[in-house]
Amino acid sequence: MTSVRENGTDTGTSSRASRLRTMIREKELTYLMEAHDGLSARIAEVEGFQAIWASGLSMSTALGVRDSDEASWSQLLGVVEAMVEATTVPIVVDGDTGYGNFNTARRFVAKAERLGVAGVCLEDKIFPKMNSFVGDSHTLAEVSDFTAKIRACKDSQRSSDFVLVARVEALIAGRGLPEALDRAHAYHEAGADAIFIHSRRSDATEILDFCREWGERLPLVIAPTTYASTPSSEFQAAGVSAVIWANHSMRAAVSAMRRVCREIFAKQSVHRTESELASLAEVFELMEYSEIDEAERRAYRV
Ligand code: SPV
Ligand code: MG
């Protein structure tokens, strides 16, 4: 992987946005791993992921707030900036509803692009949104309002490679397959580069039905959180372009931190907890501390 020195910049011959665009157009599935801070983003890349999902749920949780637009968009982009600087792979930012109307959405997208993210995903709900797995009150935006947002965002991006993903929440809101397809069609016409079709069913039936009806009109993105038992080969066969593992590093961190806090609190000692933890040597290696010495030798020939 690229060293810390080059982090935050586009390396090689192609930008992160153009790499993302290529990935979602390929026949092979692309996997986006969730991240919610610089560390989790770096770990996702080091462990082999070619692209990252900056999850609204996970970033909100890491900030100690709920995934209902409680964090401001500038707070979230502060987190995203750290993720961009800690990595070299393309990052897709969960832009929720775009924080209001076409104007706030395009300001968000423009700022995200300036920070170096490869794409933004906007969902067709009303601000303030609620996480799709919480409760049954998921009000959808008017199609005309959401297509206006898409057009405004596409007009304000600087690079033609930047990817705008339009997320269809019709299945989450219980509105059924025909409305989901109609909405996806309208978002395609408005200029979206990919469709994220979301479901919270425990099986993949409605997602696979959607894929069959949709065909190859635009790349499809999914997040198999609740229908995780479906093998990825079925998504690949159904023509899905990208799979988002949407919250798994954050949930791993929650259980690990709770376990270690509980144990240290009970024992009033950290003795013997060490063996369950990443060593400091591992942390220093992950963050490439040795690169500072190498850089100094190169710069000052010491
Ligand atoms: C997120 O990760 O914030 C998402 C995906 O939007 S989900 O939580 O599944 O709605
Ligand atoms: Mg989200």
Coordinates of C-alpha atoms and ligand atoms in Angstrom, one line a residue:
M1 CA 0.0 0.0 0.0
T2 CA 1.0 3.6 -0.5
S3 CA 2.9 5.1 2.3
V4 CA 1.7 7.9 4.6
R5 CA 3.7 10.5 2.6
E6 CA 1.4 10.1 -0.4
N7 CA -1.9 9.8 1.5
G8 CA -4.6 12.1 0.6
T9 CA -3.4 12.5 -2.9
D10 CA -4.4 10.7 -6.0
T11 CA -1.6 8.3 -6.8
G12 CA -0.7 6.6 -10.1
T13 CA -2.2 7.6 -13.3
S14 CA -5.9 7.7 -12.4
S15 CA -7.9 9.6 -9.8
R16 CA -9.8 7.9 -7.1
A17 CA -13.0 8.9 -8.9
S18 CA -12.0 7.4 -12.2
R19 CA -11.0 4.2 -10.4
L20 CA -14.4 4.0 -8.7
R21 CA -16.2 4.6 -12.0
T22 CA -14.2 1.8 -13.6
M23 CA -14.9 -0.6 -10.7
I24 CA -18.6 -0.1 -10.7
R25 CA -18.8 -0.6 -14.5
E26 CA -16.8 -3.9 -14.4
K27 CA -18.6 -7.2 -14.4
E28 CA -16.7 -8.3 -11.2
L29 CA -18.4 -7.3 -7.9
T30 CA -16.7 -4.4 -6.1
Y31 CA -16.8 -4.6 -2.3
L32 CA -16.9 -1.4 -0.3
M33 CA -15.9 -1.7 3.4
E34 CA -17.5 0.6 5.9
A35 CA -15.2 3.1 7.7
H36 CA -15.9 5.8 10.2
D37 CA -12.6 7.5 11.0
G38 CA -9.0 7.6 9.7
L39 CA -8.1 4.4 11.5
S40 CA -10.9 2.2 10.3
A41 CA -10.4 3.6 6.8
R42 CA -6.7 2.7 6.9
I43 CA -7.4 -0.7 8.2
A44 CA -10.0 -1.4 5.5
E45 CA -7.3 -0.5 2.9
V46 CA -4.5 -2.4 4.5
E47 CA -6.7 -5.5 4.7
G48 CA -7.3 -5.4 1.0
F49 CA -10.5 -3.4 0.3
Q50 CA -10.3 -1.5 -3.0
A51 CA -13.0 1.0 -2.0
I52 CA -14.5 2.4 1.2
W53 CA -18.0 3.4 2.3
A54 CA -18.1 6.4 4.7
S55 CA -21.2 5.2 6.5
G56 CA -23.5 7.8 8.0
L57 CA -24.6 5.4 10.7
S58 CA -21.0 4.5 11.6
M59 CA -19.6 8.0 11.5
S60 CA -22.6 9.2 13.6
T61 CA -22.1 6.4 16.1
A62 CA -18.3 7.2 16.3
L63 CA -19.2 10.8 17.0
G64 CA -21.6 9.7 19.8
V65 CA -24.8 10.7 18.1
R66 CA -27.7 9.0 16.3
D67 CA -28.0 8.4 12.6
S68 CA -30.8 10.9 12.2
D69 CA -28.9 13.9 10.9
E70 CA -27.8 14.8 14.5
A71 CA -24.2 15.4 13.3
S72 CA -23.9 18.4 11.0
W73 CA -22.6 17.9 7.5
S74 CA -19.5 19.8 8.2
Q75 CA -18.8 17.6 11.2
L76 CA -19.2 14.5 9.0
L77 CA -17.0 16.0 6.2
G78 CA -14.3 16.6 8.9
V79 CA -14.3 12.9 9.5
V80 CA -14.3 12.1 5.8
E81 CA -11.3 14.4 5.3
A82 CA -9.3 12.3 7.9
M83 CA -10.4 9.2 6.0
V84 CA -9.2 10.6 2.7
E85 CA -5.9 11.5 4.2
A86 CA -5.4 8.1 5.8
T87 CA -6.0 6.1 2.5
T88 CA -5.4 6.0 -1.2
V89 CA -8.5 4.0 -2.3
P90 CA -11.8 5.5 -3.6
I91 CA -14.2 6.6 -0.9
V92 CA -18.0 6.9 -1.3
V93 CA -19.6 9.2 1.2
D94 CA -23.0 8.5 2.5
G95 CA -24.6 12.0 2.0
D96 CA -28.0 11.0 3.5
T97 CA -30.7 13.3 2.0
G98 CA -28.2 16.0 1.1
Y99 CA -29.2 18.0 4.2
G100 CA -32.2 19.8 2.7
N101 CA -32.9 20.8 -0.8
F102 CA -31.0 20.8 -4.1
N103 CA -28.9 23.7 -2.9
T104 CA -27.6 22.1 0.3
A105 CA -27.1 18.8 -1.6
R106 CA -24.9 20.4 -4.3
R107 CA -22.9 22.3 -1.7
F108 CA -22.3 19.1 0.2
V109 CA -21.3 17.2 -3.0
A110 CA -19.0 20.1 -4.1
K111 CA -17.2 20.2 -0.8
A112 CA -16.9 16.4 -0.6
E113 CA -15.4 16.3 -4.1
R114 CA -12.9 19.1 -3.1
L115 CA -11.8 16.9 -0.2
G116 CA -10.9 14.1 -2.5
V117 CA -13.8 11.7 -2.2
A118 CA -14.7 9.6 -5.3
G119 CA -18.4 9.7 -5.0
V120 CA -21.4 10.6 -2.8
C121 CA -24.6 8.7 -2.3
L122 CA -27.9 10.6 -1.7
E123 CA -31.1 8.9 -0.5
D124 CA -34.7 9.8 -1.5
K125 CA -36.0 10.6 2.0
I126 CA -36.9 13.8 3.8
F127 CA -34.4 15.7 6.1
P128 CA -34.0 14.8 9.0
K129 CA -33.8 11.2 8.0
M130 CA -33.9 8.2 10.3
N131 CA -31.6 5.2 9.8
S132 CA -33.4 2.7 7.5
F133 CA -33.4 0.0 10.1
V134 CA -35.1 2.1 12.8
G135 CA -38.9 2.4 13.1
D136 CA -41.5 2.5 10.3
S137 CA -41.6 6.1 9.6
H138 CA -39.6 6.6 6.4
T139 CA -41.1 9.5 4.4
L140 CA -40.0 9.5 0.8
A141 CA -39.1 12.7 -1.0
E142 CA -41.2 13.8 -4.0
V143 CA -39.6 12.3 -7.1
S144 CA -39.4 15.8 -8.6
D145 CA -37.5 17.2 -5.6
F146 CA -35.1 14.3 -5.6
T147 CA -34.4 14.5 -9.3
A148 CA -33.8 18.3 -8.9
K149 CA -31.2 17.4 -6.3
I150 CA -29.5 14.9 -8.6
R151 CA -29.4 17.4 -11.5
A152 CA -28.0 20.1 -9.2
C153 CA -25.3 17.8 -7.9
K154 CA -24.3 16.6 -11.3
D155 CA -24.1 20.2 -12.5
S156 CA -21.8 21.1 -9.6
Q157 CA -19.2 18.3 -9.8
R158 CA -15.9 19.4 -11.2
S159 CA -14.6 16.1 -12.5
S160 CA -16.7 14.1 -15.0
D161 CA -15.4 10.9 -13.2
F162 CA -17.0 11.8 -9.8
V163 CA -19.8 9.3 -9.1
L164 CA -23.3 10.3 -7.8
V165 CA -25.2 7.3 -6.4
A166 CA -28.9 7.7 -6.1
R167 CA -30.4 5.6 -3.3
V168 CA -33.9 4.3 -3.6
E169 CA -35.7 3.8 -0.2
A170 CA -39.1 2.7 -1.6
L171 CA -38.6 -0.9 -0.4
I172 CA -37.6 0.4 3.1
A173 CA -40.8 2.5 3.1
G174 CA -42.9 -0.5 2.1
R175 CA -43.9 1.1 -1.2
G176 CA -43.2 -2.0 -3.3
L177 CA -41.2 -3.0 -6.4
P178 CA -43.1 -1.0 -9.0
E179 CA -42.5 2.3 -7.2
A180 CA -38.9 1.4 -6.5
L181 CA -38.3 0.7 -10.3
D182 CA -40.1 4.0 -11.3
R183 CA -38.0 6.0 -8.9
A184 CA -34.8 4.4 -10.0
H185 CA -35.8 5.1 -13.6
A186 CA -36.4 8.8 -12.8
Y187 CA -33.1 9.1 -11.0
H188 CA -31.3 7.5 -14.0
E189 CA -32.9 10.0 -16.3
A190 CA -31.9 12.8 -14.0
G191 CA -28.2 11.8 -14.4
A192 CA -27.4 9.5 -11.5
D193 CA -24.4 7.3 -12.1
A194 CA -25.5 4.3 -10.1
I195 CA -28.6 3.1 -8.1
F196 CA -28.3 1.9 -4.5
I197 CA -31.4 -0.2 -3.9
H198 CA -31.9 -0.8 -0.2
S199 CA -33.9 -3.4 1.6
R200 CA -34.2 -4.5 5.2
R201 CA -35.8 -7.9 4.6
S202 CA -34.0 -10.9 6.1
D203 CA -33.9 -12.5 2.6
A204 CA -32.8 -11.1 -0.7
T205 CA -36.0 -11.8 -2.7
E206 CA -37.0 -8.2 -3.2
I207 CA -33.5 -7.2 -4.1
L208 CA -33.1 -10.0 -6.6
D209 CA -36.5 -9.2 -8.1
F210 CA -35.4 -5.6 -8.5
C211 CA -32.2 -6.6 -10.2
R212 CA -34.0 -8.8 -12.6
E213 CA -36.4 -6.0 -13.6
W214 CA -33.7 -3.4 -13.7
G215 CA -31.4 -5.2 -16.0
E216 CA -28.3 -3.3 -16.9
R217 CA -29.6 0.2 -17.1
L218 CA -27.2 1.6 -14.5
P219 CA -24.8 -0.1 -12.1
L220 CA -26.6 -1.4 -9.0
V221 CA -25.3 -1.1 -5.4
I222 CA -26.6 -3.0 -2.4
A223 CA -26.0 -3.3 1.3
P224 CA -26.7 -6.9 2.5
T225 CA -26.9 -6.1 6.2
T226 CA -30.2 -7.9 7.0
Y227 CA -30.0 -10.4 4.1
A228 CA -26.4 -11.3 4.9
S229 CA -27.0 -15.0 4.5
T230 CA -27.3 -14.7 0.7
P231 CA -23.9 -15.6 -0.9
S232 CA -22.2 -12.8 -2.9
S233 CA -22.2 -15.1 -5.9
E234 CA -26.0 -14.6 -6.2
F235 CA -25.6 -10.9 -6.2
Q236 CA -22.9 -11.2 -8.9
A237 CA -25.2 -13.4 -11.0
A238 CA -28.0 -10.9 -10.6
G239 CA -25.8 -8.2 -12.1
V240 CA -25.1 -6.2 -8.9
S241 CA -22.0 -4.0 -9.4
A242 CA -21.1 -3.2 -5.8
V243 CA -21.7 -4.6 -2.4
I244 CA -21.4 -2.4 0.7
W245 CA -20.5 -4.0 4.0
A246 CA -22.1 -1.0 5.7
N247 CA -21.4 -1.1 9.5
H248 CA -19.2 -4.0 10.4
S249 CA -16.0 -2.3 11.5
M250 CA -18.0 0.0 13.7
R251 CA -19.9 -2.9 15.3
A252 CA -16.7 -4.8 15.8
A253 CA -15.3 -1.8 17.6
V254 CA -18.4 -1.5 19.8
S255 CA -18.1 -5.1 20.9
A256 CA -14.3 -5.0 21.4
M257 CA -14.4 -1.7 23.3
R258 CA -17.2 -2.9 25.6
R259 CA -15.6 -6.2 26.3
V260 CA -12.2 -4.6 27.2
C261 CA -13.8 -1.8 29.3
R262 CA -15.9 -4.2 31.2
E263 CA -12.9 -6.4 31.9
I264 CA -10.6 -3.6 33.0
F265 CA -13.3 -2.0 35.2
A266 CA -14.0 -5.3 36.9
K267 CA -10.3 -6.3 37.4
Q268 CA -9.1 -2.8 38.3
S269 CA -6.0 -3.8 36.3
V270 CA -4.9 -4.0 32.7
H271 CA -2.6 -6.9 33.5
R272 CA -3.5 -9.9 31.3
T273 CA -5.8 -7.8 29.1
E274 CA -2.8 -7.1 26.9
S275 CA -2.9 -10.4 25.0
E276 CA -6.3 -9.6 23.6
L277 CA -5.2 -6.3 22.2
A278 CA -3.3 -5.0 19.2
S279 CA 0.3 -4.4 20.4
L280 CA 1.6 -0.9 20.3
A281 CA 4.2 -2.3 17.8
E282 CA 1.3 -3.3 15.5
V283 CA -0.3 0.2 15.8
F284 CA 3.1 1.9 15.0
E285 CA 3.5 -0.4 12.0
L286 CA 0.0 0.3 10.8
M287 CA 0.6 4.0 11.0
E288 CA 4.1 3.6 9.4
Y289 CA 6.0 5.4 12.1
S290 CA 9.3 4.1 10.5
E291 CA 8.6 6.2 7.5
I292 CA 9.5 9.4 9.5
D293 CA 13.0 8.1 10.0
E294 CA 13.3 7.1 6.4
A295 CA 12.1 10.5 5.2
E296 CA 14.5 12.2 7.5
R297 CA 17.4 10.2 6.1
R298 CA 16.4 11.0 2.6
A299 CA 15.8 14.7 3.3
Y300 CA 18.9 15.3 5.4
R301 CA 21.1 12.4 4.3
V302 CA 21.7 11.6 8.0
Ligands
SPV1 C1 -25.2 3.7 6.4 O1 -24.2 2.9 6.5 O2 -25.2 4.8 7.1 C2 -26.3 3.4 5.5 C3 -26.6 2.1 5.2 O3 -26.9 4.4 5.1 S1 -27.8 1.6 6.3 O4 -27.4 1.9 7.7 O5 -28.0 0.2 6.0 O6 -29.1 2.3 6.0
MG2 MG -26.7 6.1 6.1

